[in-house]
mmCIF file of C-alpha atoms and ligand atoms in Angstrom:
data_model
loop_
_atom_site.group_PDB
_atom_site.id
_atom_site.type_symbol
_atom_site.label_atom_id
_atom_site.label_comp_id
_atom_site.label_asym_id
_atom_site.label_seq_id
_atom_site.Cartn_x
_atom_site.Cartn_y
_atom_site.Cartn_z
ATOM 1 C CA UNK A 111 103.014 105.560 85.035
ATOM 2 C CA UNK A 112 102.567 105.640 88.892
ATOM 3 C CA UNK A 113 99.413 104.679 90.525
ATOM 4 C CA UNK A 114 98.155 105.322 94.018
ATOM 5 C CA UNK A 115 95.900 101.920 94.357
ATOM 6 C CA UNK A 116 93.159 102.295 97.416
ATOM 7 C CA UNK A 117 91.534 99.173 98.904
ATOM 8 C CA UNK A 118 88.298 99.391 101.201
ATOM 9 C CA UNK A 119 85.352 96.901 99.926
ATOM 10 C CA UNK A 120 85.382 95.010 103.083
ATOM 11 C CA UNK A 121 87.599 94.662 106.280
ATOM 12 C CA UNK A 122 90.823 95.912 105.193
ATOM 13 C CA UNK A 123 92.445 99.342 104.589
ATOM 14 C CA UNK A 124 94.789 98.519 101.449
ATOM 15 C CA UNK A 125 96.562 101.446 100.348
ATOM 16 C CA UNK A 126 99.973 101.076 97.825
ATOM 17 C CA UNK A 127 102.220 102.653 95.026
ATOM 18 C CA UNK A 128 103.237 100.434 91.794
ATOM 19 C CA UNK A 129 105.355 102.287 89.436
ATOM 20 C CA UNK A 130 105.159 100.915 85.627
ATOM 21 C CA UNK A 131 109.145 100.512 85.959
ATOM 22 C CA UNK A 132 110.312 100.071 89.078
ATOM 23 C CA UNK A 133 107.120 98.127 90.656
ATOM 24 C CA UNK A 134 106.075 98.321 93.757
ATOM 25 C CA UNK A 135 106.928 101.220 96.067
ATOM 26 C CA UNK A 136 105.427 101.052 99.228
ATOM 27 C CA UNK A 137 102.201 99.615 100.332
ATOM 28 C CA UNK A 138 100.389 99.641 103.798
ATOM 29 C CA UNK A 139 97.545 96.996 105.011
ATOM 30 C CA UNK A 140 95.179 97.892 108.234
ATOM 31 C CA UNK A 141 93.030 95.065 109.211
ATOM 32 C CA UNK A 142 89.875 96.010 110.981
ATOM 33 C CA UNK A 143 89.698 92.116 111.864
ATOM 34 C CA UNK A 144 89.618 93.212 115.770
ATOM 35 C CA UNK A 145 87.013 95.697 115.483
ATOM 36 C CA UNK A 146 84.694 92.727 114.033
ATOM 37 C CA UNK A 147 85.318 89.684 116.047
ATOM 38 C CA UNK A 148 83.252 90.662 119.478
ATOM 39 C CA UNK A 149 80.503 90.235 116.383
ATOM 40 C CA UNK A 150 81.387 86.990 114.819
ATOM 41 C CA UNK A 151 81.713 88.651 111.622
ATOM 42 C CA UNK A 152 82.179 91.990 109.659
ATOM 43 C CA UNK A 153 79.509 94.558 110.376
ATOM 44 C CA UNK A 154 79.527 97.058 107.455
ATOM 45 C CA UNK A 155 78.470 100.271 109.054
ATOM 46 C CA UNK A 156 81.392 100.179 111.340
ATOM 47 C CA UNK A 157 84.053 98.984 108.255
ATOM 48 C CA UNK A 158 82.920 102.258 106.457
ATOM 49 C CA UNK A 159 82.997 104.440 109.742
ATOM 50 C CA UNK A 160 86.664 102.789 110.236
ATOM 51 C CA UNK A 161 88.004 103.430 106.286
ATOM 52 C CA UNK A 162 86.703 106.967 106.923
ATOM 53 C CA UNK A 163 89.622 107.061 109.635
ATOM 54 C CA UNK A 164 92.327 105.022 108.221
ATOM 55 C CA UNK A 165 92.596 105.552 104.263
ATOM 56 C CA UNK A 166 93.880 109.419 104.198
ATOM 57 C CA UNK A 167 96.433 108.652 106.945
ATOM 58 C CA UNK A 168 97.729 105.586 105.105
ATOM 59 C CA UNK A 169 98.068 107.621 101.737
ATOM 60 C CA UNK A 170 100.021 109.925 103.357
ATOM 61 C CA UNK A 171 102.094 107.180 104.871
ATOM 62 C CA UNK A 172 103.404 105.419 101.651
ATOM 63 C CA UNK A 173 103.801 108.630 99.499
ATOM 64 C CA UNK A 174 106.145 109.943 102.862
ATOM 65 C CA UNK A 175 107.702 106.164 102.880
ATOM 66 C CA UNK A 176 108.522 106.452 99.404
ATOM 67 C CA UNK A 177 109.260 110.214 98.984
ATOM 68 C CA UNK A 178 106.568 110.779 96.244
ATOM 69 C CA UNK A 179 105.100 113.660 95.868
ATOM 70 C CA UNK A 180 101.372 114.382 94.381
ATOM 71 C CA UNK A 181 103.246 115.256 91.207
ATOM 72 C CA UNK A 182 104.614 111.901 91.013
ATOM 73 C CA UNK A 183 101.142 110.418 90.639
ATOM 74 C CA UNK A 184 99.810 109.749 87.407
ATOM 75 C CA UNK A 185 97.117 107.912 88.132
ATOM 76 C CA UNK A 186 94.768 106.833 91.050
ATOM 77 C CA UNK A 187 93.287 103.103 91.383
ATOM 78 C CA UNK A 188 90.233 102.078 93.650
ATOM 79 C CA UNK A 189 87.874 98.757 94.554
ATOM 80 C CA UNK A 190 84.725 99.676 92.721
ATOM 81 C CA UNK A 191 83.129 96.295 93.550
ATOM 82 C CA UNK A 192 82.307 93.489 94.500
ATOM 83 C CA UNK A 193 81.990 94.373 98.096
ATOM 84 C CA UNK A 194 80.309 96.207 101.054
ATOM 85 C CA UNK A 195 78.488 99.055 99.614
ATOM 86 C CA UNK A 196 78.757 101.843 102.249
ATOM 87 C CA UNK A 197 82.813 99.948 102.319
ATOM 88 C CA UNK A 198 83.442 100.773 98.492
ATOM 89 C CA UNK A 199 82.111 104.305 98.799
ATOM 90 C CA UNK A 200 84.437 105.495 100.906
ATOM 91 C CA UNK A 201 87.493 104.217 98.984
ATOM 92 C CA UNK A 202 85.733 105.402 95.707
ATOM 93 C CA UNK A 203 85.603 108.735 96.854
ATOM 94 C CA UNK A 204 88.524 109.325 98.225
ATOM 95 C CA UNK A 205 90.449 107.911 95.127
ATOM 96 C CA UNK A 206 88.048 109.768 92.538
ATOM 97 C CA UNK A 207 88.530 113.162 94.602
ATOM 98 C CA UNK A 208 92.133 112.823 94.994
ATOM 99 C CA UNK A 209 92.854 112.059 90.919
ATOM 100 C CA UNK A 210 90.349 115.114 90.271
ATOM 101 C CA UNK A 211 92.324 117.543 92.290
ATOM 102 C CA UNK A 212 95.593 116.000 90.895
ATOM 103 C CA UNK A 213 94.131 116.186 87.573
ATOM 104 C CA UNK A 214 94.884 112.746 86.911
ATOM 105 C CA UNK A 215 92.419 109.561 85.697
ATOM 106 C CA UNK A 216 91.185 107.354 87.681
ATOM 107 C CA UNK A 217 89.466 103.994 87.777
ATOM 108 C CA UNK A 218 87.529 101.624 89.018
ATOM 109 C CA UNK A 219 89.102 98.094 89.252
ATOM 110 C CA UNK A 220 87.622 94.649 89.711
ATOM 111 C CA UNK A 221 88.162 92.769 93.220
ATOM 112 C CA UNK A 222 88.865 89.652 91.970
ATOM 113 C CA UNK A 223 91.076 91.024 89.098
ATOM 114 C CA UNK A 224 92.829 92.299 91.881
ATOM 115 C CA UNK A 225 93.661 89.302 93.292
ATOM 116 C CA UNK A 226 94.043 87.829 89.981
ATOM 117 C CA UNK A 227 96.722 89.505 89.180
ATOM 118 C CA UNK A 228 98.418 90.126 92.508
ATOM 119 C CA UNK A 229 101.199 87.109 91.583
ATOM 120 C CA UNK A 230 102.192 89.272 89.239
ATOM 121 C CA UNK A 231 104.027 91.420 91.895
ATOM 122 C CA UNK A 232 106.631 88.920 92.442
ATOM 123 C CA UNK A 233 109.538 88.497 89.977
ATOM 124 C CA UNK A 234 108.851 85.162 88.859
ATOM 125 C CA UNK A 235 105.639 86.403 87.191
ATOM 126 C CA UNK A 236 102.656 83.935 85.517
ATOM 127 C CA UNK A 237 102.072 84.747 81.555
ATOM 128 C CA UNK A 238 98.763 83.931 80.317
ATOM 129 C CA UNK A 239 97.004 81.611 79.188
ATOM 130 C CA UNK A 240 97.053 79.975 82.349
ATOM 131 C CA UNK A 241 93.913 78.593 84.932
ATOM 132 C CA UNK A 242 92.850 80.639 87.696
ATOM 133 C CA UNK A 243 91.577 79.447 91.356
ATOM 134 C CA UNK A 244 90.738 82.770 92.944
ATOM 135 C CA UNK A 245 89.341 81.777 96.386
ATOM 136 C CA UNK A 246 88.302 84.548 98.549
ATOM 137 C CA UNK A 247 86.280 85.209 101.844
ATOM 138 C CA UNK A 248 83.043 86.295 98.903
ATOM 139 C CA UNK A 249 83.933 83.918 95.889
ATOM 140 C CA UNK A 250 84.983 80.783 94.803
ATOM 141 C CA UNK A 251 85.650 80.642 90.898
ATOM 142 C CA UNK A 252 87.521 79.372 88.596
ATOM 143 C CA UNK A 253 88.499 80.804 85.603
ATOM 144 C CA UNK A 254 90.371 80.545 82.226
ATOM 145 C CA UNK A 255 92.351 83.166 81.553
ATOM 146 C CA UNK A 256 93.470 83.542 77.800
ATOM 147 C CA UNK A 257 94.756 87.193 78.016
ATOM 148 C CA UNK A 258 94.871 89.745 80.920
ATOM 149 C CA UNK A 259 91.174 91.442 81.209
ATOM 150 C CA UNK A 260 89.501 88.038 79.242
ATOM 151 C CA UNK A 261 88.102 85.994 81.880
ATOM 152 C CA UNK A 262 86.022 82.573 80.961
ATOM 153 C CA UNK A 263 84.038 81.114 84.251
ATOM 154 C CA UNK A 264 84.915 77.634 84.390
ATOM 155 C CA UNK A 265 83.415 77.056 87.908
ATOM 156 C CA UNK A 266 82.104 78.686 90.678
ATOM 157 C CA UNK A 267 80.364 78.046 94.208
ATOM 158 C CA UNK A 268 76.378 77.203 94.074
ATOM 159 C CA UNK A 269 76.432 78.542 97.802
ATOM 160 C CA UNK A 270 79.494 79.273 100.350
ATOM 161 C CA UNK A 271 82.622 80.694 99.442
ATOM 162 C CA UNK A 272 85.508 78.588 100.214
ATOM 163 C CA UNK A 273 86.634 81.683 103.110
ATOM 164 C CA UNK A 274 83.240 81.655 104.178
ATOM 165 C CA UNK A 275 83.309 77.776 104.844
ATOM 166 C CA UNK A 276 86.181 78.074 106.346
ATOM 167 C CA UNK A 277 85.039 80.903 108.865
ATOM 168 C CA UNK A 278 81.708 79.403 109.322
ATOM 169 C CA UNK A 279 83.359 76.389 110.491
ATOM 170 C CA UNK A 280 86.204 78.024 112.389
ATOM 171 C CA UNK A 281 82.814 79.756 114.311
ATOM 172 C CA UNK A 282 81.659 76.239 115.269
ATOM 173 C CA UNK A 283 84.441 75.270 116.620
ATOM 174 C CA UNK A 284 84.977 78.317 118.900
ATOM 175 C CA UNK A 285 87.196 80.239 117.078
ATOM 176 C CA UNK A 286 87.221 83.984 116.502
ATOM 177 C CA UNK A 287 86.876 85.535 113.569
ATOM 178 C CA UNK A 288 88.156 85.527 110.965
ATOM 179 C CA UNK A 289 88.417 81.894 111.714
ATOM 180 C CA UNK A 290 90.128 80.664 108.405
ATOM 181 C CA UNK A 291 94.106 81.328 109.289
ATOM 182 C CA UNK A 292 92.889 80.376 113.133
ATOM 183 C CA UNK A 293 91.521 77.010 111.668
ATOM 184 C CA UNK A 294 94.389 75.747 109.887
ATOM 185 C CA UNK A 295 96.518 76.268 112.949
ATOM 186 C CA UNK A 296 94.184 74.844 115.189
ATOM 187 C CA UNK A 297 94.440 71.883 112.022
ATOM 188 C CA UNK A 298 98.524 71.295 112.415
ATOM 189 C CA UNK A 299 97.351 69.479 115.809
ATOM 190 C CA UNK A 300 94.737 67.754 114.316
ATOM 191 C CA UNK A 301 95.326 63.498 113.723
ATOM 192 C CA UNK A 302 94.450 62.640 110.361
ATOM 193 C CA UNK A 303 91.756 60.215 109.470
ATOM 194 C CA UNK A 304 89.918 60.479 112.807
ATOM 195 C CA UNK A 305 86.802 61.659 111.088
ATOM 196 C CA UNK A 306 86.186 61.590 107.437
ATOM 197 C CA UNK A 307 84.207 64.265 105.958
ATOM 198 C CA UNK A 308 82.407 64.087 101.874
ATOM 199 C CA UNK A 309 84.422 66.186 98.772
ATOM 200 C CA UNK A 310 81.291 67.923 97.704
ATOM 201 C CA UNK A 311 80.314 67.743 94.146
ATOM 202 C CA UNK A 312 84.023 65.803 92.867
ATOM 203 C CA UNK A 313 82.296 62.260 91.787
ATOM 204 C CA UNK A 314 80.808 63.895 89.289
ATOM 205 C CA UNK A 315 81.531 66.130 85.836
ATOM 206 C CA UNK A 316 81.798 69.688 86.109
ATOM 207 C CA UNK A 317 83.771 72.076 87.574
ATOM 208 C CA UNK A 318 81.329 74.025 89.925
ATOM 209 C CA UNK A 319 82.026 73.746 93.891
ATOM 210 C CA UNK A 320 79.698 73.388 96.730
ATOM 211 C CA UNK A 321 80.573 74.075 100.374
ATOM 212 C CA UNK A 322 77.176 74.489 102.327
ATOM 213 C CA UNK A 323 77.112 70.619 102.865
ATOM 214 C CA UNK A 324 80.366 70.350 103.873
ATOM 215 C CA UNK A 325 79.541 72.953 106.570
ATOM 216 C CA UNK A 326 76.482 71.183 108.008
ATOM 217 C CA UNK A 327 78.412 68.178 108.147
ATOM 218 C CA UNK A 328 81.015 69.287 110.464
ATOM 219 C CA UNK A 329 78.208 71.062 112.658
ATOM 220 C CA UNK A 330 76.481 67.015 112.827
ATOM 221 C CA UNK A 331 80.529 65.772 113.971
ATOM 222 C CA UNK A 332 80.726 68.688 116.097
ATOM 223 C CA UNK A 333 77.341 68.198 118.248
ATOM 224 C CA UNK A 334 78.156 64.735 118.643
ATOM 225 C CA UNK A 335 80.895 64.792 119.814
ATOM 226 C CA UNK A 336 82.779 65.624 123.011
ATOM 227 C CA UNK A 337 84.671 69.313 122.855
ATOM 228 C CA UNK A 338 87.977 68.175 123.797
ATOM 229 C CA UNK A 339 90.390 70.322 122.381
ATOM 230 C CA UNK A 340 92.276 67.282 120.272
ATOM 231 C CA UNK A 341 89.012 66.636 118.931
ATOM 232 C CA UNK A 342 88.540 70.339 117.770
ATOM 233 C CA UNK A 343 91.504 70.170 116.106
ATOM 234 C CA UNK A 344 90.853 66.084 114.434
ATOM 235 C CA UNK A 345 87.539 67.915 113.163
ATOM 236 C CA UNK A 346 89.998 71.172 111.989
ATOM 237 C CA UNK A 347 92.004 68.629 110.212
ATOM 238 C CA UNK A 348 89.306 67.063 108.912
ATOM 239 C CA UNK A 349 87.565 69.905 107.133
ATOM 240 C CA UNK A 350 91.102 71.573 105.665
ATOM 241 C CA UNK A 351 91.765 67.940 103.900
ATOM 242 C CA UNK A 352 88.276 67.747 102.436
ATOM 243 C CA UNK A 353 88.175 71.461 101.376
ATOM 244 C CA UNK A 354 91.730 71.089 99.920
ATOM 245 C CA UNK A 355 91.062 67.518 98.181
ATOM 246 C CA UNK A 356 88.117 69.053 96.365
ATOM 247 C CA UNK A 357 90.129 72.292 94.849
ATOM 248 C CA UNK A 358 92.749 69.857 94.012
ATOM 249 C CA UNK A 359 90.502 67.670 92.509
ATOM 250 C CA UNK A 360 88.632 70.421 90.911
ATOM 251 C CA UNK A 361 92.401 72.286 89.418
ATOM 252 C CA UNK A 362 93.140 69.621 87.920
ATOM 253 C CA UNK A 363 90.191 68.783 85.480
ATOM 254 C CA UNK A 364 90.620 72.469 85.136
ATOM 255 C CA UNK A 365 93.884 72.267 83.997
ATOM 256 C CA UNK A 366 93.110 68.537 81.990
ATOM 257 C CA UNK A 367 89.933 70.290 80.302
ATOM 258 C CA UNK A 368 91.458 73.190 79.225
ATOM 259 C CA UNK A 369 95.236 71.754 78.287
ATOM 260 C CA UNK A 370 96.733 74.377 79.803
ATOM 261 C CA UNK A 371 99.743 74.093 82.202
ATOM 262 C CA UNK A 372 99.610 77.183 84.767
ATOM 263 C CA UNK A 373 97.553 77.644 87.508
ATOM 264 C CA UNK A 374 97.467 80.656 89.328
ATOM 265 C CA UNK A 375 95.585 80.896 93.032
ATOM 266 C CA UNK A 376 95.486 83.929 94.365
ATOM 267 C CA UNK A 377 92.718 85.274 96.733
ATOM 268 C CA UNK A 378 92.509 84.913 100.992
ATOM 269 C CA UNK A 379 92.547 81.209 101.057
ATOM 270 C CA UNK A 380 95.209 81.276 98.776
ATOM 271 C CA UNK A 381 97.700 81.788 101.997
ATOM 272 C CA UNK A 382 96.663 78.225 103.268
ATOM 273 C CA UNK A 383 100.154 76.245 103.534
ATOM 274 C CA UNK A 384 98.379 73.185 103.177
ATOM 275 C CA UNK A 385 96.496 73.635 100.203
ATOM 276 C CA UNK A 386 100.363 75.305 98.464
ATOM 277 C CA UNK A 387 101.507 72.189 99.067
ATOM 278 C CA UNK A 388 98.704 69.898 97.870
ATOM 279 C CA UNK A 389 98.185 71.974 94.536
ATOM 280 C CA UNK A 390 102.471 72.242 94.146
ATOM 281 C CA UNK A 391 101.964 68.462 93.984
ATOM 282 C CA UNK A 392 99.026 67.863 91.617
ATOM 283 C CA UNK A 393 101.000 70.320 89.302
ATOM 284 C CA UNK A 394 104.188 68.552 89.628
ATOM 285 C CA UNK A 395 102.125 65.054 88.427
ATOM 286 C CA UNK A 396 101.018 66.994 85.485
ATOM 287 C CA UNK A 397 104.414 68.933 85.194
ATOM 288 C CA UNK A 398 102.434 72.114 85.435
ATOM 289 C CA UNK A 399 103.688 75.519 87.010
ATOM 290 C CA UNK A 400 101.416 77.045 89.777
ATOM 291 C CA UNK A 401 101.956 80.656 91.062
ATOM 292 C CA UNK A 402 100.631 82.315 94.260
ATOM 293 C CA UNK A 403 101.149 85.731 95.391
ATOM 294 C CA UNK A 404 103.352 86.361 98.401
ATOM 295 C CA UNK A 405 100.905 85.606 101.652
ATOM 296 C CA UNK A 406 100.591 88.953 102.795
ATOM 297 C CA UNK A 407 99.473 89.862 99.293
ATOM 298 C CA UNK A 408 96.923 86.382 99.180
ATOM 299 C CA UNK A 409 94.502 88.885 101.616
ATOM 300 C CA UNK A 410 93.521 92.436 100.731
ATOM 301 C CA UNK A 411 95.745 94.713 99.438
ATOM 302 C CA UNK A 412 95.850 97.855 97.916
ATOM 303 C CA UNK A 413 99.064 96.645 95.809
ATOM 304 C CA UNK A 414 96.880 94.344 93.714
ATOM 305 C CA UNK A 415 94.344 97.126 92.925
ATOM 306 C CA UNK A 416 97.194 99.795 91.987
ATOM 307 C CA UNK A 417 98.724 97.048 89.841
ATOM 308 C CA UNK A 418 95.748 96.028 87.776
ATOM 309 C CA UNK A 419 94.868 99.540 87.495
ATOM 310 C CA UNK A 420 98.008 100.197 86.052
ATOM 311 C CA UNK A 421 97.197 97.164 83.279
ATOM 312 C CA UNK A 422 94.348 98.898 82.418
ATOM 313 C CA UNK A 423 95.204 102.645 82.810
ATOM 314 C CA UNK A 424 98.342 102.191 80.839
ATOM 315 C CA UNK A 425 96.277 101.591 77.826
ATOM 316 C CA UNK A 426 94.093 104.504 78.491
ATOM 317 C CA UNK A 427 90.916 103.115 79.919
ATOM 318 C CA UNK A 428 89.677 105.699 82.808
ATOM 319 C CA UNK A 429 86.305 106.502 84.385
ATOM 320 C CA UNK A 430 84.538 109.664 83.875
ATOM 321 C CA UNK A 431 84.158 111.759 87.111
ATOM 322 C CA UNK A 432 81.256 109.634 88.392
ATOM 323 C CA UNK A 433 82.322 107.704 91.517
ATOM 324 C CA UNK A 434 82.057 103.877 90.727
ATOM 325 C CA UNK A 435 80.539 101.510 93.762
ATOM 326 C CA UNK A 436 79.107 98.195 92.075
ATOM 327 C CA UNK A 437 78.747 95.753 94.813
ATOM 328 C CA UNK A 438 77.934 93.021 93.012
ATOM 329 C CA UNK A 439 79.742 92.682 89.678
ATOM 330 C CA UNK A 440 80.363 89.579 87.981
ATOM 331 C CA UNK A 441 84.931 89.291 86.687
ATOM 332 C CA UNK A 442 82.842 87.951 83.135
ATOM 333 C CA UNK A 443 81.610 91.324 82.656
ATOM 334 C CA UNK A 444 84.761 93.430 82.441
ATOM 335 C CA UNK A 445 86.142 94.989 79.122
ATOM 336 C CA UNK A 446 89.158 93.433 77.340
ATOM 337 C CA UNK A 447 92.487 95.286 78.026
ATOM 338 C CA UNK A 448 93.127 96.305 74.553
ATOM 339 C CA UNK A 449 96.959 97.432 74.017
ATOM 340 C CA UNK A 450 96.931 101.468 72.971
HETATM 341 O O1 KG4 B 277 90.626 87.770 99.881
HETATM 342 P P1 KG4 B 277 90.262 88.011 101.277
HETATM 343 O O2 KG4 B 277 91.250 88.737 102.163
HETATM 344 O O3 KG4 B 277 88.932 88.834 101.399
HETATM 345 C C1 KG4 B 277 87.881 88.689 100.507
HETATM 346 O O4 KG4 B 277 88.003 89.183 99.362
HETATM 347 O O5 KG4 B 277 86.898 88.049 100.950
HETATM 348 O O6 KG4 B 277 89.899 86.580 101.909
HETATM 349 C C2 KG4 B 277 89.562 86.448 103.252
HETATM 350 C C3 KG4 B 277 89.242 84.994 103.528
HETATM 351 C C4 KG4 B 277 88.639 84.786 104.905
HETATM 352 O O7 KG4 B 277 87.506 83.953 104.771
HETATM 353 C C5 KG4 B 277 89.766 84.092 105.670
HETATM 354 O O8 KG4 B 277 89.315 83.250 106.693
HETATM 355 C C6 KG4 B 277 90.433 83.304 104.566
HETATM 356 O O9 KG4 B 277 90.435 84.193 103.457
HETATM 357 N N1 KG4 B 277 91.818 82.907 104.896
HETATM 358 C C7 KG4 B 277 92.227 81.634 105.067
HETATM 359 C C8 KG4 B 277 93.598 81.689 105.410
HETATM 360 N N2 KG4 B 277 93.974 83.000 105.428
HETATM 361 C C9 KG4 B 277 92.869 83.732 105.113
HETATM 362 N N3 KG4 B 277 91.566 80.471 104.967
HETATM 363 C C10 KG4 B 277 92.256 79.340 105.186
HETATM 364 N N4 KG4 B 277 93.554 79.287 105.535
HETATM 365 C C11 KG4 B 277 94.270 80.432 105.667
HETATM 366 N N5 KG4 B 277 95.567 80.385 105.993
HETATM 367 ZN ZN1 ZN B 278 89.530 89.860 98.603
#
C-alpha cells in the first residue's frame, strides 16, 4: 500500500507519502507559527483559513517530488481529532474527497497515535510492549502499550499540557510564541541552581502529572524579580530542570510498575535536547532502550498520520464516506488493529 497522510488539527500543514515497502517518500511541513505569534497563541479561524491555502499545494508538491501519480495511491490518511475543529475539517475533507474521487479508502487517524508511532519511521524501530510518554502542545499522557492500536492510560495531566507549560511560561518571560523551542534556548544560558522550582505531584504514588502550579510559580519568581536577561534565562533553566526531573521521575515508575524496558517519547516536547538526555540516562540505570522520532518528526507531521494509517488500513479498517472531525477523542477509545 501507499498512503497520502494529511495533517491540519492545529498550526501545521503536514502533508507526506509512506509506502508499505519502501517507507517514506516525501513529506512536506508548513508551520503557520508566524501567522500566530502577533497573538500570543494559535487563533483557529485563521489556522483553518490558512490550511484552506496550503494543503492542495503541498499534495501536489510531494506526489511531483516523488513522481507518484494518483494511481499510485492506495489509500488516503487524515487527523480526525483531537484538535481545532474548523482545523480538522479542512484536512478531513480534503483527504475524504480526494480518496472518493481516487476510489480509494480512507481514514480517520488518532493525533496522538500519530505521534505514537512516528519513531517508527526511523530504521532502528521500537517493538511493543514498550511505555509511552507522548507529550504534546494538547496532552500529556502516558501510556502502556501492549500491541499497536491497544493503549492503557497510565497517567495523564489534571490541568496543563507539558507544551502548554512550556509556552505559557516562555509568554512570561517575553518570548514569542510558540515559546517552548525559544525557552530551552533561552535555558542553555541559564546558571543552574539559582532558583529552585517544586516537581509537581513526584513525592507521591501515581503516575498522573500536574503543571498549572509549576506555572504560577515561575510567574511569583518572575514578578519578583529584576528582568535582567541572565535572570530570564536562570528562571528558563529553572523551569526545563523541574519539568524534565518530573517526566523522568514519572518514566521511570512507569517503566518499574509495568516491568517493561522501552520507552518511547514522541510528541512536540519530545524534541527537547535536554530532556533526550535526562531520559537516555534514567534508561541506561535501568538498562532500558528509549526511542524518539527524528526532531523534525517530534512536531506535526503528516508522515506520522500516513504511517499509522497505513497500520490500520493495511488490515482493512476504513471509514465510510462520512467526513470524520472529533475534536476531542480520548487514544483509550480506539479499536484494536486486528491483523486481516
Ligand atoms: O506535537 P506538537 O507539534 O503539537 C501538538 O500536538 O500540540 O507540540 C507542540 C508543542 C508546543 O507547546 C511547543 O512549544 C513544544 O511542543 N515544543 C517544545 C520544544 N519543541 C516544541 N518544548 C520544549 N522544548 C522544545 N525543544
Ligand atoms: Zn501534535
Amino acid at each position: 500500500m501507499r498512503i497520502l497522510g494529511i495533517e491540519t488539527s492545529c498550526d501545521e500543514t503536514g502533508v507526506a507519502l509512506v509506502d508499505e515497502r519502501d517507507g517514506l517518500l516525501a513529506h512536506s511541513v508548513y508551520s503557520q507559527a508566524s501567522l500566530h505569534a502577533d497573538y500570543g497563541g494559535v487563533v483557529p479561524e485563521l489556522a483553518s483559513r490558512d490550511h484552506i491555502r496550503k494543503t492542495l499545494p503541498l499534495i501536489h508538491q510531494i506526489m511531483s517530488d516523488s513522481a507518484t501519480g494518483p494511481q499510485d495511491i492506495t489509500g488516503v490518511a487524515y487527523t480526525a481529532g483531537p484538535g481545532l475543529m474548523g482545523a480538522l475539517l479542512v484536512g478531513a475533507s480534503i483527504a475524504r474527497s480526494l480518496a472518493w474521487a481516487w476510489r480509494i479508502p480512507a481514514l480517520g487517524v488518532h493525533h496522538m497515535e500519530g505521534h505514537l508511532v512516528a519513531p517508527m519511521l526511523e530504521d532502528h524501530a521500537p517493538e511493543p510492549p514498550f511505555v509511552a510518554l507522548l507529550i504534546s502542545g494538547g496532552h500529556t499522557l502516558l501510556v502502556k502499550v501492549p500491541a499497536y492500536g491497544r493503549y492503557e492510560l497510565l497517567g495523564e495531566s489534571l490541568d496543563d499540557a507539558v507544551g502548554e507549560a512550556f509556552d505559557k511560561t516562555a509568554k512570561l518571560l517575553g518570548l514569542e510564541y510558540p515559546g517552548g523551542p525559544l525557552l530551552a534556548e533561552l535555558a542553555t544560558k541559564g546558571q543552574p541552581d539559582r532558583f529552585q522550582f517544586p516537581r509537581p505531584m513526584t513525592n507521591r504514588p501515581g503516575l498522573d502529572f500536574s503543571f498549572s502550579g509549576l506555572k504560577t510559580f515561575v510567574a511569583n519568581t518572575v514578578s519578583k524579580q529584576a528582568k535582567d536577561p541572565q535572570t530570564r534565562a536562570d528562571i528558563a533553566l529553572a523551569f526545563e530542570q523541574a519539568v524534565i526531573d518530573t517526566l523522568t521521575i514519572k518514566c521511570r515508575r512507569a517503566l518499574d510498575h509495568t516491568g517493561l524496558n522501552t520507552l518511547v517519547v514522541a510528541g512536540g516536547v519530545s524534541a527537547n535536547q535536554q530532556l533526550r538526555i535526562a531520559l537516555r540516562k534514567m534508561a541506561d540505570d535501568l538498562n532500558a532502550e528509549v526511542f524518539y522520532p527524528r526532531p523534525i518528526f517530534c512536531t506535526d507531521n503528516g508522515a506520522m498520520i500516513a504511517y499509522a494509517g497505513l497500520l490500520r488500513l493495511m488490515t482493512g479498517q476504513a471509514d465510510d464516506l462520512s467526513i470524520q472531525a472529533k475534536p476531542r477523542w480520548s487514544l483509550m477509545d480506539l479499536p484494536q488493529i486486528s491483523p486481516k
